[in-house]
Amino acid sequence: MLEPQQNALLGLLPEEDLAHLLPHLEQVTLSLGQSLSESGRQMSHVYFPLDAIVSLLCVMEDGASTEIAVVGYEGIVGVSLFMGGETTPSRAIVQSAGTAYRLKGQLLKNEFYRAGPMQRLLLRYTQALLTQMAQTAVCNRHHSVDQQLCRWLLLSLDRLPGDKLIMTQELIANMLGVRREGVTESAGKLQRAGLISYNRGHITVIDRPGLEKRVCECYAVVKREYDRLLNHHDVM
Amino acid sequence: MLEPQQNALLGLLPEEDLAHLLPHLEQVTLSLGQSLSESGRQMSHVYFPLDAIVSLLCVMEDGASTEIAVVGYEGIVGVSLFMGGETTPSRAIVQSAGTAYRLKGQLLKNEFYRAGPMQRLLLRYTQALLTQMAQTAVCNRHHSVDQQLCRWLLLSLDRLPGDKLIMTQELIANMLGVRREGVTESAGKLQRAGLISYNRGHITVIDRPGLEKRVCECYAVVKREYDRLLNHHDVM
DNA sequence: CCAACTCAGCACGCTAACGCACATAAGCCT
DNA sequence: AGGCTTATGTGCGTTAGCGTGCTGAGTTGG
């Protein structure tokens, strides 16, 4: 059984605050490719992933896209609701199927405007998101597809229980905003180096330390900032 | 004389809330290249630019950098203070000299945690910043230096009183995270097309509509979102 | 007024990534 | 089994942007 506390934000909340929300939290299954938020559309709920992963994508008129951030058990999908804008121009797509708890948008806003621990927590999380987006921008600019693939794999791995992910090269290419063939090539290198094994949409990470050696600094910067902003000691 | 209300955030604040802050607002001159915030360092003040422009840069270990957002009269530098993280891994550099009002960080936080109009305003602004960063990331990935230069020029122009900016190609290259020669080439095209005139660090925009024709959609997306989030009607 | 410096422009060759066209290959569904 | 769809691997030519080295035109300051 999956408990709401497996989501890091909910888990960091003091018991009484969590108790407020518990009756309204609804467990849902998220399936691969499902959209939780479309550009410019108001979300009815926010989502607290448990073992699912959600990608925030920025999609352009011609259909080209790039992942700007990834959200897993450590976060929440639907930041724009409590930030006051209600909508975002970006899209939220389930990148790895799994489970999440969801909460009606209005209830989250109520909790947020009580200005208690939940507010502090959500604001700190949003700042972590800012950092992730900034680092993604600079990584897009300066680093090779090889490095970005490593970063992407590690970010996903950190949000998954095991060492397997279900993901075609086509989809990874959409996330990274590169050609499918580019991913084929980079993934091939990683496979030949014995770091991952790739099999028709099923990736198994064999040598995680090896990936960490190849990845650019962007991964560590983001991870460090999440750890700093969302550790139990500072937040509560 | 420059009034605090020339900053859009301060200008949107109801009179009584602004009155709270006025005695503590200190006018300062920002000079080109001045750093307002270093990676991981706590800021003592937040800044409300009037006619100055500040770039938020993400700098990497090897010194390569990319601008992730630009802040002018419409915004505030120092979002991380009220978001709870206190520091950011990014750097804030004055990109166009001018004037700003500044406020002690603690005073801003006090005002923020009163949970009044200022809080709503700052949160909405932060969401606009999120959008700008996301769009920058996707633009870095998919658009040519030509297009990005147009975007950058227009974003700067929107934040300046006139049609001139003081900025060498070298600095623009740092912002965009490209080679200086790349900027030379793109700027040359714009100059030959009669859109701008370039003269040793002095750029004059001659044909703004022409720039708007060449720019990628990223500019409009960001502008629209700022207008939506920070118009007087919705915020207050 | 000349020297030093800064800024802009140009000419290479180089490489990563692109777009496109195929060739397999592996699972899926009668 | 056989044919379909989907996923992956490869091999082109093309191109945008990079790194480097250099030229020359302004600007500044002694």
Short mmCIF file of C-alpha atoms in Angstrom, two decimals, chain B residues 3-222:
data_model
loop_
_atom_site.label_atom_id
_atom_site.label_comp_id
_atom_site.label_asym_id
_atom_site.label_seq_id
_atom_site.Cartn_x
_atom_site.Cartn_y
_atom_site.Cartn_z
CA GLU B 3 9.63 57.51 -8.32
CA PRO B 4 9.43 54.05 -6.78
CA GLN B 5 6.14 53.51 -8.63
CA GLN B 6 8.00 53.40 -11.90
CA ASN B 7 8.79 49.88 -10.88
CA ALA B 8 5.73 47.95 -11.94
CA LEU B 9 5.53 45.82 -8.82
CA LEU B 10 5.73 48.79 -6.49
CA GLY B 11 3.35 50.67 -8.75
CA LEU B 12 0.73 47.92 -8.53
CA LEU B 13 0.81 47.95 -4.75
CA PRO B 14 -2.11 49.67 -3.00
CA GLU B 15 -1.10 53.00 -1.51
CA GLU B 16 -1.18 51.95 2.10
CA ASP B 17 1.01 48.93 1.43
CA LEU B 18 3.49 51.01 -0.48
CA ALA B 19 3.50 53.55 2.34
CA HIS B 20 4.73 50.78 4.62
CA LEU B 21 7.79 50.33 2.50
CA LEU B 22 8.52 53.84 1.29
CA PRO B 23 10.63 54.92 4.28
CA HIS B 24 12.87 51.92 3.75
CA LEU B 25 13.31 52.14 0.00
CA GLU B 26 16.72 53.39 -0.94
CA GLN B 27 17.52 54.63 -4.40
CA VAL B 28 20.77 53.27 -5.81
CA THR B 29 22.64 53.54 -9.07
CA LEU B 30 23.53 50.30 -10.79
CA SER B 31 26.52 50.33 -13.09
CA LEU B 32 27.16 48.06 -16.04
CA GLY B 33 28.59 44.73 -15.00
CA GLN B 34 27.89 45.18 -11.31
CA SER B 35 26.93 41.98 -9.53
CA LEU B 36 23.85 42.02 -7.33
CA SER B 37 23.95 38.38 -6.39
CA GLU B 38 26.59 35.70 -6.51
CA SER B 39 26.00 31.98 -6.69
CA GLY B 40 25.16 30.59 -3.28
CA ARG B 41 25.64 33.90 -1.48
CA GLN B 42 22.95 35.49 0.60
CA MET B 43 21.70 38.83 -0.66
CA SER B 44 21.42 41.65 1.82
CA HIS B 45 18.88 43.55 -0.28
CA VAL B 46 16.35 42.98 -2.99
CA TYR B 47 16.31 45.36 -5.94
CA PHE B 48 13.41 46.96 -7.78
CA PRO B 49 14.89 48.25 -11.06
CA LEU B 50 13.51 51.42 -12.58
CA ASP B 51 15.45 52.00 -15.77
CA ALA B 52 18.23 49.50 -15.13
CA ILE B 53 18.21 45.96 -16.51
CA VAL B 54 19.56 42.99 -14.64
CA SER B 55 20.39 39.62 -16.15
CA LEU B 56 20.09 36.38 -14.24
CA LEU B 57 22.91 34.16 -15.40
CA CYS B 58 23.61 30.54 -14.80
CA VAL B 59 27.36 30.11 -14.73
CA MET B 60 29.15 26.79 -14.99
CA GLU B 61 32.40 25.54 -13.57
CA ASP B 62 34.32 26.21 -16.76
CA GLY B 63 33.02 29.78 -16.86
CA ALA B 64 30.52 29.25 -19.67
CA SER B 65 27.26 30.99 -18.94
CA THR B 66 23.75 31.56 -20.18
CA GLU B 67 21.19 34.15 -19.32
CA ILE B 68 18.14 32.47 -17.92
CA ALA B 69 16.02 35.55 -17.41
CA VAL B 70 16.10 39.30 -17.56
CA VAL B 71 14.65 41.65 -14.97
CA GLY B 72 13.76 45.29 -15.51
CA TYR B 73 11.23 47.81 -14.23
CA GLU B 74 8.59 45.09 -14.27
CA GLY B 75 10.25 42.94 -11.64
CA ILE B 76 12.45 42.35 -8.65
CA VAL B 77 15.88 40.86 -8.17
CA GLY B 78 16.13 38.54 -5.20
CA VAL B 79 13.21 36.18 -5.49
CA SER B 80 15.01 33.51 -3.50
CA LEU B 81 14.77 35.60 -0.34
CA PHE B 82 11.02 35.32 0.00
CA MET B 83 10.82 31.89 -1.59
CA GLY B 84 12.63 30.60 1.46
CA GLY B 85 15.86 29.36 -0.03
CA GLU B 86 17.78 32.54 0.77
CA THR B 87 20.33 31.85 -1.97
CA THR B 88 20.34 30.71 -5.59
CA PRO B 89 22.98 29.01 -7.68
CA SER B 90 22.61 31.76 -10.30
CA ARG B 91 24.19 35.17 -10.61
CA ALA B 92 22.59 38.57 -11.14
CA ILE B 93 24.55 41.04 -13.26
CA VAL B 94 23.63 44.56 -14.30
CA GLN B 95 23.20 44.43 -18.03
CA SER B 96 22.18 48.01 -18.55
CA ALA B 97 23.20 50.73 -16.11
CA GLY B 98 20.51 52.74 -14.41
CA THR B 99 18.61 53.26 -11.23
CA ALA B 100 16.85 50.94 -8.83
CA TYR B 101 15.28 51.06 -5.42
CA ARG B 102 16.51 48.56 -2.93
CA LEU B 103 15.09 47.21 0.27
CA LYS B 104 16.65 45.24 3.10
CA GLY B 105 15.94 41.56 2.65
CA GLN B 106 14.42 41.18 6.09
CA LEU B 107 11.97 44.00 5.48
CA LEU B 108 10.81 42.42 2.27
CA LYS B 109 10.33 39.11 4.01
CA ASN B 110 8.29 40.77 6.74
CA GLU B 111 6.08 42.39 4.18
CA PHE B 112 5.78 39.13 2.26
CA TYR B 113 4.72 37.15 5.30
CA ARG B 114 1.97 39.62 6.12
CA ALA B 115 0.28 37.69 3.33
CA GLY B 116 -1.21 40.79 1.75
CA PRO B 117 -1.10 42.25 -1.75
CA MET B 118 2.68 42.22 -1.80
CA GLN B 119 2.73 38.47 -1.37
CA ARG B 120 0.23 37.91 -4.16
CA LEU B 121 2.16 40.24 -6.40
CA LEU B 122 5.54 38.65 -5.75
CA LEU B 123 4.19 35.17 -6.30
CA ARG B 124 2.63 36.10 -9.59
CA TYR B 125 5.85 37.75 -10.62
CA THR B 126 7.76 34.60 -9.73
CA GLN B 127 5.46 32.60 -11.91
CA ALA B 128 6.15 34.95 -14.79
CA LEU B 129 9.84 34.39 -14.14
CA LEU B 130 9.26 30.64 -14.32
CA THR B 131 7.71 31.08 -17.72
CA GLN B 132 10.57 33.20 -18.95
CA MET B 133 13.06 30.59 -17.83
CA ALA B 134 11.15 27.76 -19.44
CA GLN B 135 10.90 29.61 -22.70
CA THR B 136 14.58 30.44 -22.59
CA ALA B 137 15.37 26.77 -22.21
CA VAL B 138 13.32 25.77 -25.22
CA CYS B 139 14.66 28.68 -27.25
CA ASN B 140 18.22 27.63 -26.47
CA ARG B 141 17.43 24.24 -27.79
CA HIS B 142 15.55 24.94 -30.95
CA HIS B 143 16.24 28.41 -32.29
CA SER B 144 19.08 29.97 -34.21
CA VAL B 145 21.41 32.60 -32.86
CA ASP B 146 19.72 35.06 -35.21
CA GLN B 147 16.36 34.52 -33.63
CA GLN B 148 17.71 34.54 -30.13
CA LEU B 149 19.47 37.81 -30.73
CA CYS B 150 16.19 39.34 -31.86
CA ARG B 151 14.47 38.00 -28.79
CA TRP B 152 17.18 39.39 -26.57
CA LEU B 153 17.08 42.80 -28.19
CA LEU B 154 13.32 43.03 -27.86
CA LEU B 155 13.31 41.88 -24.26
CA SER B 156 15.89 44.52 -23.46
CA LEU B 157 14.12 47.20 -25.44
CA ASP B 158 10.90 46.58 -23.54
CA ARG B 159 12.71 47.42 -20.35
CA LEU B 160 14.44 50.57 -21.56
CA PRO B 161 13.10 54.07 -21.93
CA GLY B 162 14.66 54.74 -25.35
CA ASP B 163 15.75 52.79 -28.38
CA LYS B 164 19.46 52.67 -27.59
CA LEU B 165 21.36 50.14 -25.58
CA ILE B 166 24.97 50.10 -24.50
CA MET B 167 26.25 46.62 -24.92
CA THR B 168 29.21 45.04 -26.67
CA GLN B 169 28.87 41.93 -28.78
CA GLU B 170 31.14 40.21 -26.34
CA LEU B 171 28.64 40.77 -23.52
CA ILE B 172 25.67 39.75 -25.62
CA ALA B 173 27.54 36.56 -26.47
CA ASN B 174 27.99 35.85 -22.76
CA MET B 175 24.30 36.34 -22.17
CA LEU B 176 23.20 34.12 -24.99
CA GLY B 177 25.91 31.60 -24.25
CA VAL B 178 27.31 31.70 -27.80
CA ARG B 179 30.53 32.80 -29.46
CA ARG B 180 31.25 36.45 -29.87
CA GLU B 181 31.70 35.91 -33.62
CA GLY B 182 28.27 34.37 -33.77
CA VAL B 183 26.82 37.60 -32.45
CA THR B 184 28.95 39.61 -34.89
CA GLU B 185 27.48 37.66 -37.73
CA SER B 186 23.87 37.86 -36.60
CA ALA B 187 24.13 41.51 -35.67
CA GLY B 188 25.66 42.14 -39.09
CA LYS B 189 22.63 40.61 -40.75
CA LEU B 190 20.29 42.79 -38.73
CA GLN B 191 22.36 45.84 -39.54
CA ARG B 192 22.45 45.11 -43.25
CA ALA B 193 18.71 44.59 -43.13
CA GLY B 194 18.42 48.09 -41.69
CA LEU B 195 16.88 46.97 -38.40
CA ILE B 196 19.59 48.15 -36.06
CA SER B 197 22.69 50.24 -36.18
CA TYR B 198 25.70 49.00 -34.33
CA ASN B 199 28.56 51.17 -33.24
CA ARG B 200 31.21 50.01 -30.82
CA GLY B 201 29.00 49.00 -27.99
CA HIS B 202 26.15 51.30 -28.89
CA ILE B 203 23.15 49.68 -30.47
CA THR B 204 20.28 51.71 -31.83
CA VAL B 205 17.12 49.95 -32.84
CA ILE B 206 15.85 51.51 -36.04
CA ASP B 207 13.05 49.21 -37.06
CA ARG B 208 11.37 47.54 -34.17
CA PRO B 209 8.53 46.01 -36.19
CA GLY B 210 11.20 44.46 -38.39
CA LEU B 211 12.73 42.79 -35.36
CA GLU B 212 9.35 41.52 -34.29
CA LYS B 213 8.94 39.91 -37.68
CA ARG B 214 12.17 38.00 -37.33
CA VAL B 215 11.91 36.94 -33.72
CA CYS B 216 10.80 33.48 -32.73
CA GLU B 217 7.56 32.91 -30.89
CA CYS B 218 9.41 32.76 -27.57
CA TYR B 219 9.36 36.51 -27.24
CA ALA B 220 5.60 36.76 -27.60
CA VAL B 221 4.93 33.84 -25.27
CA VAL B 222 6.90 35.47 -22.50
#
